[in-house]
Short mmCIF file of C-alpha atoms in Angstrom, two decimals:
data_model
loop_
_atom_site.label_atom_id
_atom_site.label_comp_id
_atom_site.label_asym_id
_atom_site.label_seq_id
_atom_site.Cartn_x
_atom_site.Cartn_y
_atom_site.Cartn_z
CA MET Z 9 -23.71 26.31 3.43
CA ASN Z 10 -22.70 29.65 5.00
CA ARG Z 11 -26.30 30.16 6.43
CA LYS Z 12 -25.98 26.72 7.97
CA PHE Z 13 -22.61 27.57 9.39
CA PHE Z 14 -23.71 30.91 10.91
CA LEU Z 15 -26.86 29.18 12.30
CA HIS Z 16 -24.68 26.70 14.14
CA ILE Z 17 -22.53 29.44 15.44
CA TYR Z 18 -25.65 31.38 16.61
CA LEU Z 19 -27.03 28.35 18.39
CA LEU Z 20 -23.76 27.56 20.06
CA PHE Z 21 -23.30 31.02 21.46
CA GLY Z 22 -26.98 30.92 22.51
CA MET Z 23 -26.29 27.71 24.52
CA LEU Z 24 -23.09 29.25 26.11
CA PHE Z 25 -25.02 32.29 27.01
CA PHE Z 26 -27.93 30.64 28.74
CA LEU Z 27 -26.08 27.74 30.32
CA PRO Z 28 -24.70 29.55 33.36
CA VAL Z 29 -28.25 31.04 34.03
CA THR Z 30 -29.60 27.52 33.99
CA LEU Z 31 -26.79 26.06 36.20
CA GLN Z 32 -27.29 28.98 38.65
CA ALA Z 33 -31.03 28.30 38.92
CA ALA Z 34 -30.61 24.55 39.41
CA GLY Z 35 -27.49 24.86 41.58
CA GLY Z 36 -27.33 24.14 45.32
CA SER Z 37 -27.98 20.78 47.09
CA PHE Z 38 -30.17 22.52 49.77
CA THR Z 39 -33.12 24.94 49.07
CA VAL Z 40 -34.51 27.27 51.66
CA ILE Z 41 -37.67 29.41 51.04
CA ILE Z 42 -37.75 32.73 52.68
CA ASP Z 43 -41.33 34.02 52.90
CA PRO Z 44 -41.69 37.68 53.89
CA GLY Z 45 -45.24 37.79 55.20
CA HIS Z 46 -48.06 39.89 53.68
CA GLY Z 47 -47.19 42.39 50.87
CA GLY Z 48 -49.02 44.49 48.15
CA LYS Z 49 -52.58 45.18 49.07
CA ASP Z 50 -52.02 43.08 52.32
CA PRO Z 51 -50.00 45.43 54.61
CA GLY Z 52 -50.11 43.15 57.64
CA ALA Z 53 -50.16 44.71 61.01
CA VAL Z 54 -49.83 48.56 60.84
CA ARG Z 55 -48.97 51.10 63.46
CA ASN Z 56 -46.41 53.84 62.69
CA TYR Z 57 -44.84 51.31 60.21
CA LYS Z 58 -46.21 48.46 58.10
CA GLU Z 59 -45.37 44.91 58.84
CA LYS Z 60 -44.94 43.99 55.23
CA ASP Z 61 -42.06 46.49 54.88
CA ILE Z 62 -40.20 45.44 58.05
CA VAL Z 63 -40.35 41.68 57.28
CA LEU Z 64 -39.21 42.20 53.66
CA ALA Z 65 -36.18 44.21 54.77
CA VAL Z 66 -35.15 41.39 57.32
CA SER Z 67 -35.83 38.65 54.73
CA LEU Z 68 -33.58 40.20 52.20
CA LYS Z 69 -30.83 40.67 54.77
CA LEU Z 70 -31.13 36.94 55.76
CA GLY Z 71 -31.08 35.72 52.27
CA LYS Z 72 -27.89 37.55 51.47
CA LEU Z 73 -26.23 36.26 54.54
CA ILE Z 74 -27.06 32.63 53.48
CA THR Z 75 -26.16 33.22 49.91
CA ASP Z 76 -22.72 34.80 50.92
CA ASN Z 77 -21.83 31.97 53.33
CA HIS Z 78 -23.37 28.87 51.85
CA LYS Z 79 -22.51 28.25 48.12
CA ASP Z 80 -24.45 24.97 48.26
CA VAL Z 81 -27.64 26.55 49.27
CA LYS Z 82 -30.24 27.99 46.85
CA VAL Z 83 -32.24 30.83 48.38
CA ILE Z 84 -35.73 31.47 47.08
CA TYR Z 85 -37.93 34.34 48.13
CA THR Z 86 -41.71 34.03 47.83
CA ARG Z 87 -41.53 37.81 47.27
CA SER Z 88 -38.57 40.17 47.03
CA THR Z 89 -40.72 43.20 46.30
CA ASP Z 90 -43.96 44.69 47.59
CA LYS Z 91 -46.00 42.01 45.98
CA TYR Z 92 -49.21 40.33 47.09
CA LEU Z 93 -49.42 36.53 47.41
CA THR Z 94 -52.02 34.24 48.69
CA LEU Z 95 -51.12 31.82 51.44
CA ASN Z 96 -51.66 28.93 49.07
CA GLN Z 97 -49.28 30.52 46.49
CA ARG Z 98 -46.48 30.75 49.09
CA ALA Z 99 -46.77 27.09 49.97
CA ASP Z 100 -46.93 26.23 46.27
CA ILE Z 101 -43.62 28.05 45.61
CA ALA Z 102 -41.97 25.89 48.39
CA ASN Z 103 -43.41 22.66 47.12
CA LYS Z 104 -42.71 23.30 43.54
CA HIS Z 105 -38.94 23.82 44.26
CA LYS Z 106 -38.90 20.76 46.55
CA ALA Z 107 -37.50 22.98 49.30
CA ASP Z 108 -35.63 21.60 52.40
CA LEU Z 109 -36.78 24.46 54.67
CA PHE Z 110 -39.43 27.04 54.82
CA ILE Z 111 -39.06 30.30 56.87
CA SER Z 112 -42.11 32.71 57.05
CA ILE Z 113 -41.20 35.99 58.70
CA HIS Z 114 -43.78 38.32 60.42
CA THR Z 115 -44.35 40.74 63.19
CA ASN Z 116 -46.87 40.30 65.95
CA SER Z 117 -49.56 42.61 67.23
CA THR Z 118 -52.60 42.80 69.52
CA ASP Z 119 -55.96 44.62 69.15
CA ASP Z 120 -54.62 47.28 71.51
CA LYS Z 121 -53.15 50.48 70.25
CA VAL Z 122 -50.25 50.08 72.56
CA THR Z 123 -49.31 46.83 74.28
CA ARG Z 124 -46.89 45.76 76.95
CA ALA Z 125 -46.42 42.43 75.25
CA LYS Z 126 -43.02 42.22 73.58
CA GLY Z 127 -40.65 39.81 72.17
CA SER Z 128 -40.29 37.08 69.60
CA GLU Z 129 -42.03 33.77 69.26
CA THR Z 130 -41.64 31.08 66.66
CA TYR Z 131 -44.50 28.82 65.56
CA THR Z 132 -44.70 25.38 63.97
CA LEU Z 133 -47.86 23.67 62.67
CA GLY Z 134 -50.21 22.23 65.27
CA LEU Z 135 -53.37 22.79 67.32
CA ALA Z 136 -53.39 26.19 69.08
CA ARG Z 137 -53.75 25.02 72.66
CA THR Z 138 -54.07 28.43 74.21
CA GLU Z 139 -56.11 31.54 73.40
CA GLU Z 140 -52.96 33.52 72.77
CA ASN Z 141 -51.79 30.97 70.09
CA LEU Z 142 -55.20 30.96 68.58
CA ARG Z 143 -55.25 34.77 68.35
CA VAL Z 144 -51.97 34.68 66.40
CA ALA Z 145 -53.26 31.92 64.03
CA MET Z 146 -56.38 33.95 63.46
CA LYS Z 147 -54.37 37.15 62.66
CA GLU Z 148 -52.09 35.43 60.22
CA ASN Z 149 -54.81 33.44 58.59
CA ALA Z 150 -57.02 36.40 58.11
CA ALA Z 151 -54.97 37.18 55.00
CA ILE Z 152 -57.16 34.83 53.08
CA LEU Z 153 -60.09 37.21 53.57
CA LEU Z 154 -58.67 39.33 50.82
CA GLU Z 155 -59.33 36.43 48.35
CA GLU Z 156 -62.69 36.52 46.82
CA ASP Z 157 -63.21 32.79 46.74
CA TYR Z 158 -61.31 31.76 49.96
CA MET Z 159 -64.06 29.50 51.27
CA GLU Z 160 -63.62 27.40 48.20
CA LYS Z 161 -59.89 27.56 48.00
CA TYR Z 162 -59.47 26.62 51.62
CA GLU Z 163 -62.25 24.05 51.79
CA GLY Z 164 -64.62 26.11 53.94
CA PHE Z 165 -62.08 27.19 56.40
CA ASP Z 166 -63.08 30.40 58.22
CA PRO Z 167 -60.16 32.13 59.92
CA LYS Z 168 -62.44 34.05 62.25
CA SER Z 169 -64.09 30.79 63.67
CA ALA Z 170 -62.43 28.87 66.41
CA GLU Z 171 -64.32 25.71 65.32
CA SER Z 172 -62.37 25.79 61.98
CA TYR Z 173 -59.13 25.18 63.88
CA ILE Z 174 -60.22 21.85 65.34
CA VAL Z 175 -58.91 20.31 61.93
CA PHE Z 176 -55.41 20.84 63.07
CA GLU Z 177 -56.01 18.44 66.01
CA PHE Z 178 -56.02 15.57 63.49
CA MET Z 179 -53.07 16.49 61.41
CA GLN Z 180 -49.83 14.54 61.73
CA ASN Z 181 -47.00 16.61 60.39
CA ALA Z 182 -44.07 14.30 59.28
CA TYR Z 183 -41.71 17.25 59.78
CA ILE Z 184 -42.68 18.32 63.21
CA GLU Z 185 -39.44 17.21 64.97
CA GLN Z 186 -37.18 19.19 62.45
CA SER Z 187 -39.59 22.20 62.65
CA ILE Z 188 -39.46 22.34 66.40
CA ALA Z 189 -35.72 21.96 66.51
CA PHE Z 190 -35.31 24.77 64.05
CA ALA Z 191 -37.77 26.93 65.81
CA SER Z 192 -35.79 26.32 69.12
CA GLU Z 193 -32.56 27.57 67.34
CA ILE Z 194 -34.37 30.64 66.24
CA GLU Z 195 -35.61 31.59 69.64
CA THR Z 196 -32.28 30.99 71.30
CA ALA Z 197 -30.45 33.01 68.65
CA LEU Z 198 -32.97 35.94 68.85
CA LYS Z 199 -32.43 35.96 72.63
CA THR Z 200 -28.71 35.88 72.77
CA LYS Z 201 -27.59 37.72 69.61
CA ALA Z 202 -30.43 40.19 69.18
CA GLN Z 203 -31.23 40.57 72.97
CA ARG Z 204 -34.92 39.97 72.26
CA THR Z 205 -37.33 38.60 74.84
CA SER Z 206 -38.16 35.10 73.88
CA ARG Z 207 -41.82 34.05 74.17
CA GLY Z 208 -40.75 30.55 73.21
CA VAL Z 209 -41.59 27.96 70.58
CA LYS Z 210 -45.35 27.46 70.04
CA GLN Z 211 -47.85 25.56 67.76
CA ALA Z 212 -50.82 26.93 65.96
CA GLY Z 213 -53.16 26.19 62.99
CA LEU Z 214 -51.32 28.42 60.47
CA LEU Z 215 -52.55 27.76 56.92
CA VAL Z 216 -49.21 28.97 55.25
CA LEU Z 217 -47.47 26.04 57.10
CA ARG Z 218 -50.27 23.42 56.48
CA GLU Z 219 -49.51 22.81 52.81
CA THR Z 220 -45.70 22.89 52.87
CA GLY Z 221 -44.02 19.53 52.44
CA MET Z 222 -40.83 20.29 54.38
CA PRO Z 223 -39.75 21.52 57.88
CA SER Z 224 -41.52 24.91 58.25
CA VAL Z 225 -41.63 27.70 60.71
CA LEU Z 226 -43.37 31.04 61.06
CA VAL Z 227 -41.35 33.58 63.15
CA GLU Z 228 -42.99 36.59 64.88
CA LEU Z 229 -40.07 39.08 65.39
CA GLY Z 230 -41.79 41.31 67.84
CA PHE Z 231 -44.86 43.31 68.48
CA ILE Z 232 -45.37 46.15 66.09
CA ASN Z 233 -47.70 47.91 68.59
CA ASN Z 234 -45.02 47.87 71.41
CA PRO Z 235 -43.11 51.15 70.95
CA ASP Z 236 -39.74 49.54 71.87
CA ASP Z 237 -40.13 46.47 69.56
CA GLU Z 238 -41.45 48.62 66.79
CA LYS Z 239 -38.46 51.06 66.93
CA PHE Z 240 -35.95 48.10 67.03
CA MET Z 241 -37.57 46.25 64.15
CA ASN Z 242 -37.78 49.28 61.93
CA SER Z 243 -34.20 50.43 62.51
CA ALA Z 244 -31.40 49.34 60.23
CA ASP Z 245 -29.37 48.13 63.19
CA GLY Z 246 -32.31 46.21 64.52
CA GLN Z 247 -33.07 44.54 61.13
CA THR Z 248 -29.44 43.56 60.86
CA LYS Z 249 -29.37 41.88 64.23
CA LEU Z 250 -32.68 40.07 63.50
CA ALA Z 251 -31.33 38.87 60.27
CA ASN Z 252 -28.06 37.81 61.86
CA SER Z 253 -29.97 35.87 64.53
CA LEU Z 254 -32.10 34.07 61.99
CA TYR Z 255 -29.03 33.25 59.94
CA THR Z 256 -27.29 31.84 63.05
CA ALA Z 257 -30.27 29.46 63.62
CA PHE Z 258 -30.14 28.51 59.95
CA ALA Z 259 -26.46 27.77 59.95
CA LYS Z 260 -26.84 25.39 62.95
CA TYR Z 261 -29.81 23.71 61.36
CA LYS Z 262 -27.93 23.33 58.11
CA ARG Z 263 -24.85 21.91 59.96
CA GLU Z 264 -27.00 19.22 61.50
CA PHE Z 265 -28.74 18.54 58.31
CA ASP Z 266 -25.40 17.99 56.58
CA ARG Z 267 -24.20 15.71 59.36
CA LYS Z 268 -27.14 13.50 59.00
CA GLU Z 269 -26.67 13.41 55.32
CA GLY Z 270 -23.01 12.52 55.54
CA ILE Z 271 -22.00 15.71 53.85
CA VAL Z 272 -18.45 16.87 54.72
CA HIS Z 273 -17.41 20.44 53.67
CA THR Z 274 -13.79 21.47 52.98
CA ASN Z 275 -11.99 24.52 54.28
CA GLY Z 276 -10.07 26.93 52.23
CA ASN Z 277 -7.18 24.54 51.92
CA ASN Z 278 -9.34 21.86 50.41
CA LYS Z 279 -8.77 19.76 53.50
CA PRO Z 280 -11.65 17.89 55.20
CA ALA Z 281 -13.34 20.36 57.64
CA THR Z 282 -12.95 19.52 61.32
CA THR Z 283 -16.32 17.94 62.46
CA GLN Z 284 -17.56 17.55 65.98
CA PRO Z 285 -18.23 14.02 67.25
CA ALA Z 286 -21.67 12.75 66.46
CA PRO Z 287 -24.03 13.26 69.49
CA THR Z 288 -25.11 10.20 71.51
CA PRO Z 289 -27.99 8.64 69.79
CA ALA Z 290 -31.38 8.75 71.56
CA THR Z 291 -31.80 6.08 74.15
CA ASN Z 292 -34.61 5.03 76.43
CA ASN Z 293 -34.86 3.94 80.09
CA THR Z 294 -37.06 1.12 78.87
CA ASN Z 295 -36.96 -1.00 75.74
CA THR Z 296 -39.74 0.02 73.47
CA ALA Z 297 -39.19 -2.92 71.29
CA LYS Z 298 -41.35 -5.12 73.51
CA THR Z 299 -42.23 -8.64 72.65
CA GLY Z 300 -44.55 -8.59 69.59
CA ASN Z 301 -43.43 -4.99 68.74
CA ALA Z 302 -40.11 -5.80 67.02
CA GLY Z 303 -39.96 -4.07 63.69
CA LYS Z 304 -43.22 -2.07 64.35
CA ILE Z 305 -43.67 1.70 64.94
CA VAL Z 306 -44.43 2.43 68.66
CA TYR Z 307 -46.08 5.77 69.42
CA LYS Z 308 -45.54 7.75 72.61
CA VAL Z 309 -46.68 11.31 73.73
CA GLN Z 310 -43.66 13.53 74.56
CA VAL Z 311 -44.74 15.75 77.51
CA LEU Z 312 -41.66 17.60 78.64
CA ALA Z 313 -37.89 17.88 78.34
CA SER Z 314 -35.25 18.57 81.08
CA GLU Z 315 -31.58 19.24 81.17
CA LYS Z 316 -31.24 16.93 84.09
CA LYS Z 317 -32.91 13.65 85.06
CA LEU Z 318 -35.98 14.33 87.25
CA PRO Z 319 -36.94 12.20 90.21
CA ALA Z 320 -39.96 9.93 89.99
CA ASN Z 321 -41.97 12.09 92.28
CA SER Z 322 -41.12 15.40 90.51
CA ARG Z 323 -43.76 18.00 90.47
CA GLU Z 324 -43.06 18.49 86.83
CA PHE Z 325 -44.81 15.21 86.13
CA LYS Z 326 -48.06 16.70 87.52
CA GLY Z 327 -49.05 13.44 89.14
CA TYR Z 328 -48.57 11.29 86.07
CA LYS Z 329 -47.02 7.82 86.72
CA ASP Z 330 -45.12 5.40 84.59
CA LEU Z 331 -43.37 8.02 82.43
CA ASP Z 332 -40.49 6.92 80.24
CA PHE Z 333 -37.66 9.12 79.08
CA TYR Z 334 -35.05 9.02 76.32
CA GLN Z 335 -31.94 11.09 75.89
CA GLU Z 336 -31.32 13.21 72.92
CA LYS Z 337 -28.99 16.24 72.34
CA GLY Z 338 -28.06 16.47 76.07
CA LEU Z 339 -31.81 16.56 77.07
CA TYR Z 340 -33.95 13.98 79.08
CA LYS Z 341 -37.27 13.82 77.14
CA TYR Z 342 -40.20 12.35 79.02
CA THR Z 343 -42.95 10.44 77.40
CA TYR Z 344 -46.27 8.98 78.43
CA GLY Z 345 -48.24 6.05 76.96
CA GLU Z 346 -47.08 3.50 74.48
CA THR Z 347 -48.97 1.92 71.70
CA THR Z 348 -48.65 0.76 68.03
CA ASP Z 349 -52.17 2.20 67.39
CA PHE Z 350 -51.91 5.72 66.10
CA ASP Z 351 -55.63 6.39 66.82
CA ALA Z 352 -55.08 5.22 70.33
CA ILE Z 353 -52.06 7.47 70.97
CA ARG Z 354 -53.91 10.53 69.58
CA GLU Z 355 -56.55 10.01 72.12
CA ILE Z 356 -53.89 9.69 74.76
CA ARG Z 357 -52.34 12.97 73.60
CA LYS Z 358 -55.74 14.70 73.76
CA LYS Z 359 -56.13 13.66 77.42
CA VAL Z 360 -52.63 14.81 78.59
CA ALA Z 361 -52.80 17.98 76.64
CA LYS Z 362 -54.94 19.60 79.39
CA ASP Z 363 -51.91 19.21 81.67
CA PHE Z 364 -49.07 19.49 79.20
CA LYS Z 365 -50.32 21.98 76.48
CA ASP Z 366 -47.28 21.40 74.19
CA ALA Z 367 -47.46 17.60 74.24
CA PHE Z 368 -46.84 15.94 70.89
CA ILE Z 369 -46.55 12.39 69.52
CA VAL Z 370 -43.11 10.73 68.89
CA LYS Z 371 -42.34 7.52 67.12
CA PHE Z 372 -39.89 4.68 67.90
CA LYS Z 373 -38.87 1.48 66.24
CA ASP Z 374 -36.90 -1.28 67.71
CA GLY Z 375 -36.17 1.09 70.65
CA LYS Z 376 -34.85 4.05 68.53
CA LYS Z 377 -36.63 7.22 67.89
CA ILE Z 378 -37.46 7.71 64.19
CA THR Z 379 -38.68 10.95 62.42
CA ASN Z 380 -39.99 9.65 59.10
#
């Protein structure tokens, strides 16, 4: 009897001891993966300092800012120490935890010992349409060369061969819109809060983003072989400013995510938090729900965006006629082509990409833009 009694007491205390840990691990309605690039035997780019050390410091600062200010967010690091991980392992961590957002943090570099190139750029998954974007993809993907069986693991992908990147031409990322929106917030924050030169939002065939099933970006904080950038990125003040900028972008993304999910947060007085009016929904200058297309998905190619409505003969259109536009978040977004056939719109995108290198496919249904 006494043994059973003490056994029950022991089990009860055991449950009470482990329960908070379980709740903490499972807590948070939103999960963000912070991925400090490289690590362990993979130092990344090296000049006076190592990329792996800089990005880890910024990542840990970013994670603490999120944890301190968003109690409903679970932060998971792919690594929090000087640890080596394969690119697949990083994506697997994100997918295993069913993350809502993936942020991979890196520093840029060129083959030159010292470069005049400087500033940040943020990448989403896509075809590298310029030599510069391809160079960055090759640099980041070269991490797989440290794996003995990389050709088998990555299905014959050769990070040094330009031909291997053609595969990204045929990939349709379901999260491209959210990824681009977040990448834009990052570049804006790095420019305004950290006073970095922004090189813009770009697309490239990055393996670490290919396998993630959520909105994902890869941030290049600056050039490690640019003396000014390197000094800033390795300083405590610079790392704090970089982390604060990334946090600002995250907070804006999370606020928009909550708005779409209908989540309302409360302030310290437990009253409904003041919310901004919902933005005007995306609208078109023509009805995409043409006869026979009602209820169907209509594909278009978005070629550019402008803060103001452009005249029909604008040089920005590069001679293209019959462009449509829709309004979203205060911007006029111009599209070319219209079809319910995905293969057909993909061919159209390939043709216009020579003039609009950042063109991408968007979807509409009954005249309204959709993202799923």
